[in-house]
PDB file of C-alpha atoms and ligand atoms in Angstrom:
ATOM      1  CA  MET A   3     114.505 230.349 157.059  1.00  0.00           C
ATOM      2  CA  MET A   4     113.338 229.080 153.610  1.00  0.00           C
ATOM      3  CA  CYS A   5     115.190 226.528 151.492  1.00  0.00           C
ATOM      4  CA  THR A   6     117.680 228.239 149.151  1.00  0.00           C
ATOM      5  CA  LYS A   7     116.960 225.649 146.427  1.00  0.00           C
ATOM      6  CA  CYS A   8     113.151 225.458 146.162  1.00  0.00           C
ATOM      7  CA  ARG A   9     112.394 228.736 148.081  1.00  0.00           C
ATOM      8  CA  ARG A  10     109.070 227.186 149.053  1.00  0.00           C
ATOM      9  CA  ARG A  11     109.731 224.961 152.078  1.00  0.00           C
ATOM     10  CA  LYS A  12     111.246 225.530 155.499  1.00  0.00           C
ATOM     11  CA  ALA A  13     115.002 224.824 155.659  1.00  0.00           C
ATOM     12  CA  VAL A  14     116.122 222.012 158.020  1.00  0.00           C
ATOM     13  CA  TYR A  15     119.782 221.696 157.075  1.00  0.00           C
ATOM     14  CA  LEU A  16     122.697 224.140 156.801  1.00  0.00           C
ATOM     15  CA  ARG A  17     125.391 222.954 154.423  1.00  0.00           C
ATOM     16  CA  SER A  18     128.316 225.008 155.767  1.00  0.00           C
ATOM     17  CA  TYR A  19     130.752 224.235 152.936  1.00  0.00           C
ATOM     18  CA  SER A  20     128.380 225.625 150.290  1.00  0.00           C
ATOM     19  CA  GLY A  21     126.328 228.092 152.350  1.00  0.00           C
ATOM     20  CA  GLU A  22     123.012 226.423 151.230  1.00  0.00           C
ATOM     21  CA  VAL A  23     120.158 225.886 153.588  1.00  0.00           C
ATOM     22  CA  LEU A  24     117.932 223.067 152.469  1.00  0.00           C
ATOM     23  CA  CYS A  25     114.445 221.721 153.190  1.00  0.00           C
ATOM     24  CA  ARG A  26     113.994 217.958 153.823  1.00  0.00           C
ATOM     25  CA  PHE A  27     112.973 217.340 150.222  1.00  0.00           C
ATOM     26  CA  CYS A  28     115.819 219.250 148.557  1.00  0.00           C
ATOM     27  CA  PHE A  29     118.342 217.792 151.015  1.00  0.00           C
ATOM     28  CA  LYS A  30     117.360 214.206 150.271  1.00  0.00           C
ATOM     29  CA  ARG A  31     117.235 214.881 146.563  1.00  0.00           C
ATOM     30  CA  SER A  32     120.715 216.449 146.669  1.00  0.00           C
ATOM     31  CA  ILE A  33     122.158 213.302 148.271  1.00  0.00           C
ATOM     32  CA  GLU A  34     120.464 211.021 145.764  1.00  0.00           C
ATOM     33  CA  MET A  35     121.662 213.248 142.887  1.00  0.00           C
ATOM     34  CA  LYS A  36     125.228 213.145 144.243  1.00  0.00           C
ATOM     35  CA  VAL A  37     125.146 209.375 144.316  1.00  0.00           C
ATOM     36  CA  LYS A  38     123.730 209.229 140.786  1.00  0.00           C
ATOM     37  CA  ASP A  39     126.321 211.688 139.502  1.00  0.00           C
ATOM     38  CA  THR A  40     129.162 209.697 141.129  1.00  0.00           C
ATOM     39  CA  ILE A  41     127.837 206.548 139.485  1.00  0.00           C
ATOM     40  CA  SER A  42     127.554 208.087 136.029  1.00  0.00           C
ATOM     41  CA  LYS A  43     130.747 210.185 136.183  1.00  0.00           C
ATOM     42  CA  HIS A  44     132.893 207.222 137.279  1.00  0.00           C
ATOM     43  CA  LYS A  45     130.887 204.663 135.241  1.00  0.00           C
ATOM     44  CA  LEU A  46     130.318 202.531 138.344  1.00  0.00           C
ATOM     45  CA  LEU A  47     127.447 200.521 136.915  1.00  0.00           C
ATOM     46  CA  SER A  48     127.068 198.588 133.714  1.00  0.00           C
ATOM     47  CA  ARG A  49     124.042 196.837 132.235  1.00  0.00           C
ATOM     48  CA  ASN A  50     123.635 193.328 133.637  1.00  0.00           C
ATOM     49  CA  ASP A  51     125.759 194.059 136.688  1.00  0.00           C
ATOM     50  CA  SER A  52     125.118 191.880 139.702  1.00  0.00           C
ATOM     51  CA  ILE A  53     126.022 193.952 142.745  1.00  0.00           C
ATOM     52  CA  LEU A  54     126.882 192.645 146.146  1.00  0.00           C
ATOM     53  CA  ILE A  55     126.325 195.412 148.736  1.00  0.00           C
ATOM     54  CA  ALA A  56     128.318 195.303 151.959  1.00  0.00           C
ATOM     55  CA  VAL A  57     125.718 195.971 154.695  1.00  0.00           C
ATOM     56  CA  SER A  58     126.702 196.282 158.298  1.00  0.00           C
ATOM     57  CA  GLY A  59     123.414 197.773 159.425  1.00  0.00           C
ATOM     58  CA  GLY A  60     124.889 201.220 160.140  1.00  0.00           C
ATOM     59  CA  LYS A  61     123.798 204.483 158.574  1.00  0.00           C
ATOM     60  CA  ASP A  62     126.246 204.377 155.645  1.00  0.00           C
ATOM     61  CA  SER A  63     125.386 200.910 154.468  1.00  0.00           C
ATOM     62  CA  LEU A  64     121.619 201.377 154.898  1.00  0.00           C
ATOM     63  CA  THR A  65     121.816 204.629 152.913  1.00  0.00           C
ATOM     64  CA  LEU A  66     123.795 202.855 150.229  1.00  0.00           C
ATOM     65  CA  LEU A  67     121.301 200.024 150.063  1.00  0.00           C
ATOM     66  CA  LYS A  68     118.351 202.389 149.764  1.00  0.00           C
ATOM     67  CA  THR A  69     119.892 204.699 147.152  1.00  0.00           C
ATOM     68  CA  LEU A  70     121.154 201.772 144.983  1.00  0.00           C
ATOM     69  CA  TRP A  71     117.739 200.112 145.325  1.00  0.00           C
ATOM     70  CA  ARG A  72     116.104 203.299 144.003  1.00  0.00           C
ATOM     71  CA  ILE A  73     118.486 203.427 141.070  1.00  0.00           C
ATOM     72  CA  GLU A  74     118.142 199.713 140.379  1.00  0.00           C
ATOM     73  CA  SER A  75     114.381 199.969 140.248  1.00  0.00           C
ATOM     74  CA  ARG A  76     114.870 202.081 137.100  1.00  0.00           C
ATOM     75  CA  ILE A  77     117.447 199.705 135.551  1.00  0.00           C
ATOM     76  CA  PRO A  78     115.940 196.213 135.799  1.00  0.00           C
ATOM     77  CA  SER A  79     118.924 194.497 134.180  1.00  0.00           C
ATOM     78  CA  ILE A  80     120.942 195.225 137.333  1.00  0.00           C
ATOM     79  CA  THR A  81     120.484 192.905 140.306  1.00  0.00           C
ATOM     80  CA  LEU A  82     121.278 193.569 143.951  1.00  0.00           C
ATOM     81  CA  ALA A  83     122.099 191.404 146.947  1.00  0.00           C
ATOM     82  CA  ALA A  84     123.452 192.266 150.383  1.00  0.00           C
ATOM     83  CA  LEU A  85     126.147 190.622 152.501  1.00  0.00           C
ATOM     84  CA  THR A  86     126.612 191.225 156.243  1.00  0.00           C
ATOM     85  CA  ILE A  87     129.842 190.049 157.811  1.00  0.00           C
ATOM     86  CA  ASP A  88     129.404 188.798 161.311  1.00  0.00           C
ATOM     87  CA  GLU A  89     132.602 189.164 163.399  1.00  0.00           C
ATOM     88  CA  GLY A  90     131.008 186.857 165.926  1.00  0.00           C
ATOM     89  CA  SER A  91     130.412 189.637 168.424  1.00  0.00           C
ATOM     90  CA  THR A  92     127.487 189.403 170.826  1.00  0.00           C
ATOM     91  CA  GLU A  93     127.743 193.177 171.452  1.00  0.00           C
ATOM     92  CA  GLU A  94     124.729 195.325 170.731  1.00  0.00           C
ATOM     93  CA  TYR A  95     126.256 196.978 167.655  1.00  0.00           C
ATOM     94  CA  ARG A  96     126.441 193.622 165.806  1.00  0.00           C
ATOM     95  CA  VAL A  97     123.210 192.144 167.070  1.00  0.00           C
ATOM     96  CA  GLU A  98     121.299 195.332 166.125  1.00  0.00           C
ATOM     97  CA  GLY A  99     123.253 195.694 162.866  1.00  0.00           C
ATOM     98  CA  LEU A 100     122.273 192.171 161.793  1.00  0.00           C
ATOM     99  CA  LYS A 101     118.664 192.714 162.756  1.00  0.00           C
ATOM    100  CA  LEU A 102     118.385 196.001 160.842  1.00  0.00           C
ATOM    101  CA  SER A 103     120.182 194.625 157.784  1.00  0.00           C
ATOM    102  CA  ARG A 104     117.800 191.664 157.675  1.00  0.00           C
ATOM    103  CA  LYS A 105     114.744 193.880 158.113  1.00  0.00           C
ATOM    104  CA  ILE A 106     115.602 196.445 155.432  1.00  0.00           C
ATOM    105  CA  CYS A 107     116.555 193.706 152.940  1.00  0.00           C
ATOM    106  CA  GLU A 108     113.246 191.977 153.591  1.00  0.00           C
ATOM    107  CA  ASP A 109     111.372 195.249 153.071  1.00  0.00           C
ATOM    108  CA  LEU A 110     113.179 195.979 149.835  1.00  0.00           C
ATOM    109  CA  LYS A 111     113.064 192.330 148.728  1.00  0.00           C
ATOM    110  CA  ILE A 112     116.844 192.161 148.340  1.00  0.00           C
ATOM    111  CA  PRO A 113     118.502 188.758 149.026  1.00  0.00           C
ATOM    112  CA  HIS A 114     120.544 188.986 152.189  1.00  0.00           C
ATOM    113  CA  TYR A 115     123.495 186.722 153.109  1.00  0.00           C
ATOM    114  CA  VAL A 116     125.508 186.546 156.306  1.00  0.00           C
ATOM    115  CA  VAL A 117     129.062 185.107 156.537  1.00  0.00           C
ATOM    116  CA  SER A 118     130.905 184.922 159.879  1.00  0.00           C
ATOM    117  CA  PHE A 119     134.565 185.276 160.685  1.00  0.00           C
ATOM    118  CA  LYS A 120     134.284 181.951 162.533  1.00  0.00           C
ATOM    119  CA  GLU A 121     133.131 179.976 159.521  1.00  0.00           C
ATOM    120  CA  TYR A 122     135.643 181.697 157.237  1.00  0.00           C
ATOM    121  CA  ILE A 123     138.830 181.676 159.342  1.00  0.00           C
ATOM    122  CA  GLY A 124     137.892 179.647 162.400  1.00  0.00           C
ATOM    123  CA  TYR A 125     138.060 182.539 164.915  1.00  0.00           C
ATOM    124  CA  THR A 126     135.749 185.353 166.035  1.00  0.00           C
ATOM    125  CA  LEU A 127     137.170 188.897 166.114  1.00  0.00           C
ATOM    126  CA  LYS A 128     137.303 188.662 169.914  1.00  0.00           C
ATOM    127  CA  GLU A 129     139.252 185.387 169.767  1.00  0.00           C
ATOM    128  CA  LEU A 130     141.654 186.963 167.303  1.00  0.00           C
ATOM    129  CA  TRP A 131     142.149 189.933 169.655  1.00  0.00           C
ATOM    130  CA  SER A 132     142.847 187.546 172.606  1.00  0.00           C
ATOM    131  CA  LYS A 133     145.401 185.616 170.474  1.00  0.00           C
ATOM    132  CA  THR A 134     147.205 188.807 169.417  1.00  0.00           C
ATOM    133  CA  GLN A 135     147.326 189.995 173.023  1.00  0.00           C
ATOM    134  CA  GLU A 136     148.533 186.586 174.294  1.00  0.00           C
ATOM    135  CA  LYS A 137     151.358 186.693 171.736  1.00  0.00           C
ATOM    136  CA  LYS A 138     152.036 190.377 172.367  1.00  0.00           C
ATOM    137  CA  LEU A 139     151.651 191.071 168.651  1.00  0.00           C
ATOM    138  CA  GLU A 140     151.500 194.750 167.719  1.00  0.00           C
ATOM    139  CA  LEU A 141     148.261 194.346 165.792  1.00  0.00           C
ATOM    140  CA  LEU A 142     145.147 196.363 166.560  1.00  0.00           C
ATOM    141  CA  PRO A 143     141.745 194.793 165.824  1.00  0.00           C
ATOM    142  CA  CYS A 144     140.784 197.241 163.019  1.00  0.00           C
ATOM    143  CA  SER A 145     143.897 196.381 161.085  1.00  0.00           C
ATOM    144  CA  TYR A 146     143.060 192.653 160.696  1.00  0.00           C
ATOM    145  CA  CYS A 147     139.275 193.073 160.855  1.00  0.00           C
ATOM    146  CA  GLY A 148     139.363 195.298 157.725  1.00  0.00           C
ATOM    147  CA  VAL A 149     141.692 192.926 155.831  1.00  0.00           C
ATOM    148  CA  LEU A 150     139.569 189.891 156.665  1.00  0.00           C
ATOM    149  CA  ARG A 151     136.353 191.681 155.836  1.00  0.00           C
ATOM    150  CA  ARG A 152     137.620 192.660 152.404  1.00  0.00           C
ATOM    151  CA  ARG A 153     138.837 189.073 151.766  1.00  0.00           C
ATOM    152  CA  ILE A 154     135.509 187.568 152.768  1.00  0.00           C
ATOM    153  CA  MET A 155     133.609 190.026 150.552  1.00  0.00           C
ATOM    154  CA  ASN A 156     135.822 189.300 147.563  1.00  0.00           C
ATOM    155  CA  THR A 157     135.717 185.511 147.959  1.00  0.00           C
ATOM    156  CA  PHE A 158     131.952 185.498 148.480  1.00  0.00           C
ATOM    157  CA  ALA A 159     131.408 187.712 145.438  1.00  0.00           C
ATOM    158  CA  LYS A 160     133.664 185.500 143.275  1.00  0.00           C
ATOM    159  CA  ASP A 161     132.044 182.277 144.413  1.00  0.00           C
ATOM    160  CA  HIS A 162     128.526 183.594 143.807  1.00  0.00           C
ATOM    161  CA  GLY A 163     129.092 185.286 140.423  1.00  0.00           C
ATOM    162  CA  PHE A 164     128.742 188.929 141.490  1.00  0.00           C
ATOM    163  CA  THR A 165     130.315 191.453 139.097  1.00  0.00           C
ATOM    164  CA  LYS A 166     130.841 194.366 141.574  1.00  0.00           C
ATOM    165  CA  ILE A 167     131.040 194.914 145.311  1.00  0.00           C
ATOM    166  CA  ALA A 168     129.518 198.176 146.589  1.00  0.00           C
ATOM    167  CA  THR A 169     130.657 199.591 149.914  1.00  0.00           C
ATOM    168  CA  GLY A 170     129.319 202.470 151.971  1.00  0.00           C
ATOM    169  CA  HIS A 171     132.581 204.383 152.277  1.00  0.00           C
ATOM    170  CA  ASN A 172     131.788 208.075 152.586  1.00  0.00           C
ATOM    171  CA  LEU A 173     133.883 211.224 152.135  1.00  0.00           C
ATOM    172  CA  ASP A 174     135.145 211.162 155.719  1.00  0.00           C
ATOM    173  CA  ASP A 175     136.222 207.470 155.519  1.00  0.00           C
ATOM    174  CA  GLU A 176     138.119 208.080 152.335  1.00  0.00           C
ATOM    175  CA  VAL A 177     139.928 211.188 153.508  1.00  0.00           C
ATOM    176  CA  GLN A 178     140.777 209.546 156.881  1.00  0.00           C
ATOM    177  CA  THR A 179     142.293 206.526 155.049  1.00  0.00           C
ATOM    178  CA  PHE A 180     144.368 208.797 152.814  1.00  0.00           C
ATOM    179  CA  ILE A 181     145.752 210.738 155.839  1.00  0.00           C
ATOM    180  CA  MET A 182     146.444 207.486 157.682  1.00  0.00           C
ATOM    181  CA  ASN A 183     148.433 206.160 154.690  1.00  0.00           C
ATOM    182  CA  ILE A 184     150.497 209.375 154.655  1.00  0.00           C
ATOM    183  CA  MET A 185     151.113 209.161 158.400  1.00  0.00           C
ATOM    184  CA  ARG A 186     152.191 205.508 158.103  1.00  0.00           C
ATOM    185  CA  GLY A 187     154.388 206.339 155.100  1.00  0.00           C
ATOM    186  CA  ASP A 188     152.447 203.761 153.060  1.00  0.00           C
ATOM    187  CA  TYR A 189     153.321 205.128 149.603  1.00  0.00           C
ATOM    188  CA  SER A 190     151.947 202.179 147.594  1.00  0.00           C
ATOM    189  CA  LYS A 191     148.432 202.687 148.957  1.00  0.00           C
ATOM    190  CA  LEU A 192     148.271 206.424 148.182  1.00  0.00           C
ATOM    191  CA  PHE A 193     147.198 205.928 144.619  1.00  0.00           C
ATOM    192  CA  ARG A 194     144.778 203.100 145.168  1.00  0.00           C
ATOM    193  CA  PHE A 195     141.876 205.392 145.606  1.00  0.00           C
ATOM    194  CA  GLY A 196     138.883 206.148 143.548  1.00  0.00           C
ATOM    195  CA  ALA A 197     135.141 205.723 143.367  1.00  0.00           C
ATOM    196  CA  SER A 198     135.897 202.445 141.669  1.00  0.00           C
ATOM    197  CA  MET A 199     138.909 200.179 141.668  1.00  0.00           C
ATOM    198  CA  GLU A 200     140.743 199.247 138.526  1.00  0.00           C
ATOM    199  CA  THR A 201     140.059 195.775 137.188  1.00  0.00           C
ATOM    200  CA  ILE A 202     142.673 193.518 138.703  1.00  0.00           C
ATOM    201  CA  PRO A 203     142.590 189.735 138.050  1.00  0.00           C
ATOM    202  CA  GLY A 204     141.192 187.944 141.127  1.00  0.00           C
ATOM    203  CA  PHE A 205     139.568 191.074 142.501  1.00  0.00           C
ATOM    204  CA  ILE A 206     135.894 191.774 142.073  1.00  0.00           C
ATOM    205  CA  PRO A 207     135.821 195.524 141.312  1.00  0.00           C
ATOM    206  CA  ARG A 208     134.722 197.582 144.325  1.00  0.00           C
ATOM    207  CA  ILE A 209     132.584 200.679 143.929  1.00  0.00           C
ATOM    208  CA  LYS A 210     131.976 203.454 146.421  1.00  0.00           C
ATOM    209  CA  PRO A 211     128.897 205.416 145.365  1.00  0.00           C
ATOM    210  CA  LEU A 212     128.865 207.490 148.627  1.00  0.00           C
ATOM    211  CA  ARG A 213     132.452 208.630 148.270  1.00  0.00           C
ATOM    212  CA  TYR A 214     131.555 212.281 147.856  1.00  0.00           C
ATOM    213  CA  VAL A 215     128.936 212.462 150.609  1.00  0.00           C
ATOM    214  CA  PRO A 216     130.112 213.711 154.030  1.00  0.00           C
ATOM    215  CA  GLU A 217     129.368 211.372 156.979  1.00  0.00           C
ATOM    216  CA  MET A 218     127.268 214.066 158.667  1.00  0.00           C
ATOM    217  CA  GLU A 219     124.980 214.282 155.645  1.00  0.00           C
ATOM    218  CA  ILE A 220     124.585 210.522 155.510  1.00  0.00           C
ATOM    219  CA  ALA A 221     123.558 210.587 159.152  1.00  0.00           C
ATOM    220  CA  PHE A 222     120.930 213.262 158.411  1.00  0.00           C
ATOM    221  CA  TYR A 223     119.714 211.391 155.319  1.00  0.00           C
ATOM    222  CA  ALA A 224     119.420 208.204 157.402  1.00  0.00           C
ATOM    223  CA  PHE A 225     117.422 210.160 160.005  1.00  0.00           C
ATOM    224  CA  LEU A 226     115.084 211.611 157.341  1.00  0.00           C
ATOM    225  CA  GLU A 227     114.613 208.120 155.822  1.00  0.00           C
ATOM    226  CA  GLY A 228     113.506 206.931 159.232  1.00  0.00           C
ATOM    227  CA  PHE A 229     116.191 204.255 159.572  1.00  0.00           C
ATOM    228  CA  LYS A 230     116.225 202.867 163.079  1.00  0.00           C
ATOM    229  CA  LEU A 231     119.780 203.741 164.049  1.00  0.00           C
ATOM    230  CA  TYR A 232     121.615 202.579 167.160  1.00  0.00           C
ATOM    231  CA  GLU A 233     124.181 204.298 169.359  1.00  0.00           C
ATOM    232  CA  ALA A 234     126.253 201.177 170.145  1.00  0.00           C
ATOM    233  CA  GLU A 235     129.547 200.805 168.360  1.00  0.00           C
ATOM    234  CA  CYS A 236     132.310 198.228 168.127  1.00  0.00           C
ATOM    235  CA  PRO A 237     134.288 198.207 171.355  1.00  0.00           C
ATOM    236  CA  TYR A 238     137.592 198.381 169.449  1.00  0.00           C
ATOM    237  CA  VAL A 239     136.808 201.503 167.424  1.00  0.00           C
ATOM    238  CA  ARG A 240     138.500 203.805 169.977  1.00  0.00           C
ATOM    239  CA  LEU A 241     141.794 201.911 169.733  1.00  0.00           C
ATOM    240  CA  SER A 242     142.331 202.875 166.142  1.00  0.00           C
ATOM    241  CA  MET A 243     144.403 205.681 164.636  1.00  0.00           C
ATOM    242  CA  ARG A 244     141.442 206.400 162.400  1.00  0.00           C
ATOM    243  CA  ASP A 245     139.450 207.581 165.375  1.00  0.00           C
ATOM    244  CA  GLU A 246     142.023 210.207 166.258  1.00  0.00           C
ATOM    245  CA  ILE A 247     142.260 211.322 162.620  1.00  0.00           C
ATOM    246  CA  ARG A 248     138.449 211.509 162.440  1.00  0.00           C
ATOM    247  CA  PHE A 249     138.462 213.834 165.408  1.00  0.00           C
ATOM    248  CA  MET A 250     141.263 216.021 163.994  1.00  0.00           C
ATOM    249  CA  LEU A 251     139.578 216.301 160.538  1.00  0.00           C
ATOM    250  CA  ASN A 252     136.228 217.180 162.097  1.00  0.00           C
ATOM    251  CA  GLU A 253     137.897 219.982 164.047  1.00  0.00           C
ATOM    252  CA  PHE A 254     139.466 221.329 160.828  1.00  0.00           C
ATOM    253  CA  GLU A 255     136.185 221.022 158.980  1.00  0.00           C
ATOM    254  CA  ARG A 256     134.454 222.996 161.696  1.00  0.00           C
ATOM    255  CA  LYS A 257     137.023 225.817 161.396  1.00  0.00           C
ATOM    256  CA  TYR A 258     137.526 225.609 157.646  1.00  0.00           C
ATOM    257  CA  PRO A 259     134.352 224.286 156.014  1.00  0.00           C
ATOM    258  CA  GLY A 260     135.134 222.309 152.836  1.00  0.00           C
ATOM    259  CA  VAL A 261     138.580 221.079 153.913  1.00  0.00           C
ATOM    260  CA  LYS A 262     137.575 217.424 153.439  1.00  0.00           C
ATOM    261  CA  PHE A 263     136.425 218.107 149.892  1.00  0.00           C
ATOM    262  CA  SER A 264     139.764 219.896 149.212  1.00  0.00           C
ATOM    263  CA  ILE A 265     141.709 216.819 150.375  1.00  0.00           C
ATOM    264  CA  MET A 266     139.468 214.618 148.269  1.00  0.00           C
ATOM    265  CA  SER A 267     140.172 216.692 145.157  1.00  0.00           C
ATOM    266  CA  VAL A 268     143.921 216.168 145.698  1.00  0.00           C
ATOM    267  CA  MET A 269     143.309 212.460 146.068  1.00  0.00           C
ATOM    268  CA  ASP A 270     141.364 212.337 142.810  1.00  0.00           C
ATOM    269  CA  LYS A 271     144.119 214.208 140.982  1.00  0.00           C
ATOM    270  CA  LEU A 272     146.789 211.900 142.348  1.00  0.00           C
ATOM    271  CA  ASN A 273     144.694 208.886 141.502  1.00  0.00           C
ATOM    272  CA  LYS A 274     144.226 210.062 137.934  1.00  0.00           C
ATOM    273  CA  GLN A 275     147.899 210.813 137.442  1.00  0.00           C
ATOM    274  CA  PHE A 276     149.275 207.659 139.007  1.00  0.00           C
ATOM    275  CA  SER A 277     146.497 205.141 138.383  1.00  0.00           C
ATOM    276  CA  ASN A 278     148.888 202.909 136.361  1.00  0.00           C
ATOM    277  CA  LEU A 279     150.632 202.019 139.583  1.00  0.00           C
ATOM    278  CA  ASN A 280     147.502 200.109 140.603  1.00  0.00           C
ATOM    279  CA  LYS A 281     147.952 197.652 137.808  1.00  0.00           C
ATOM    280  CA  THR A 282     151.648 196.849 138.282  1.00  0.00           C
ATOM    281  CA  TYR A 283     151.477 196.359 142.023  1.00  0.00           C
ATOM    282  CA  PHE A 284     149.480 193.133 142.171  1.00  0.00           C
ATOM    283  CA  LYS A 285     150.647 189.507 142.018  1.00  0.00           C
ATOM    284  CA  SER A 286     149.497 186.159 143.503  1.00  0.00           C
ATOM    285  CA  CYS A 287     150.113 185.356 147.161  1.00  0.00           C
ATOM    286  CA  ILE A 288     152.696 182.570 147.432  1.00  0.00           C
ATOM    287  CA  SER A 289     150.611 180.888 150.110  1.00  0.00           C
ATOM    288  CA  CYS A 290     146.932 181.154 149.076  1.00  0.00           C
ATOM    289  CA  GLY A 291     147.146 182.450 145.505  1.00  0.00           C
ATOM    290  CA  GLU A 292     144.856 185.466 146.149  1.00  0.00           C
ATOM    291  CA  PRO A 293     145.883 188.771 144.563  1.00  0.00           C
ATOM    292  CA  THR A 294     148.213 190.887 146.699  1.00  0.00           C
ATOM    293  CA  SER A 295     150.775 193.661 146.398  1.00  0.00           C
ATOM    294  CA  ARG A 296     153.304 191.615 148.484  1.00  0.00           C
ATOM    295  CA  ASP A 297     154.734 188.105 148.170  1.00  0.00           C
ATOM    296  CA  LYS A 298     152.434 186.804 150.889  1.00  0.00           C
ATOM    297  CA  CYS A 299     149.035 188.450 151.312  1.00  0.00           C
ATOM    298  CA  ARG A 300     148.139 190.241 154.534  1.00  0.00           C
ATOM    299  CA  VAL A 301     145.526 187.594 155.460  1.00  0.00           C
ATOM    300  CA  CYS A 302     148.117 184.797 155.278  1.00  0.00           C
ATOM    301  CA  GLU A 303     150.659 186.947 157.173  1.00  0.00           C
ATOM    302  CA  ILE A 304     148.173 187.651 159.958  1.00  0.00           C
ATOM    303  CA  MET A 305     147.053 184.009 160.182  1.00  0.00           C
ATOM    304  CA  ASP A 306     150.702 182.824 160.292  1.00  0.00           C
ATOM    305  CA  LEU A 307     151.413 185.239 163.155  1.00  0.00           C
ATOM    306  CA  ILE A 308     148.406 184.056 165.090  1.00  0.00           C
ATOM    307  CA  LYS A 309     148.936 180.346 164.544  1.00  0.00           C
ATOM    308  CA  THR A 310     152.658 180.110 165.161  1.00  0.00           C
TER     309      THR A 310
HETATM  310 FE1  SF4 B  19     136.326 195.867 162.835  1.00  0.00          FE
HETATM  311 FE2  SF4 B  19     137.528 198.101 163.773  1.00  0.00          FE
HETATM  312 FE3  SF4 B  19     135.124 198.247 162.633  1.00  0.00          FE
HETATM  313 FE4  SF4 B  19     135.464 197.096 165.009  1.00  0.00          FE
HETATM  314  S1  SF4 B  19     135.797 199.220 164.507  1.00  0.00           S
HETATM  315  S2  SF4 B  19     134.180 196.318 163.336  1.00  0.00           S
HETATM  316  S3  SF4 B  19     137.439 196.116 164.765  1.00  0.00           S
HETATM  317  S4  SF4 B  19     137.030 197.623 161.630  1.00  0.00           S
HETATM  318 ZN1   ZN B  20     147.568 184.599 151.004  1.00  0.00          ZN
END
């Protein structure tokens, strides 16, 4: 079958939600255009921005790094650097992730930094998991791993003068988080979504240029780019509610192509209508002074639970 866009090359990808069949060239171009459109529509980049890219070494972050690098090469006033957070795991997913992150940053000549959980909070992720189990705390690894990861990114970016943090969240990640917040009844988080976060004192704005790209398409883009991907994943991933929601959403998407985009359009509308809530919800943590929507931030709460 021929590509429905260029009508010249052999199609290699069927985009079920739009009915297009695309050749390698048109497929890659469509992803890059989507990222560029997201950046310009949501004004994610400004002249003289210094962007810190969160790079785990997985397909999303490598795709983000490569697409931003392409865009940056046309806007020399923007600078890029990458940060990999090392949870202290000796498992293959982290060892390989670190290796790949280092290699691609070297190839693209992007400065690469690594910060570990151990140096930041004194524990590896595995040690935190043992502590929570010892104390019979109802905390799953992903819940504190995500919170700590965001804190480390923000602190590192502030300390090193970065103006934005770019993360590789894709369409699937965003929709899963939205559904999770509904299931947990977490009303306050429902309107904290967007390709970029509002400017809140103490927070380096976070941008998500891949927000409208489905996970499956990122995987195919990464394959076409020749990224050396690995099968191994974090051993805790299957414990999370996100994993079940991912499975459920993929089933729905298979039966009703485009369902993830439909949810995303509701999220965007809610975000637009209620974006003012973002501004009023933040104050300073009574313990560490970092911005938070509670009296005590989640990082301090978690560390108190673990230490007491
Ligand atoms: Fe952290 Fe969960 Fe990701 Fe593992 S799967 S690295 S625990 S967020
Ligand atoms: Zn705090």
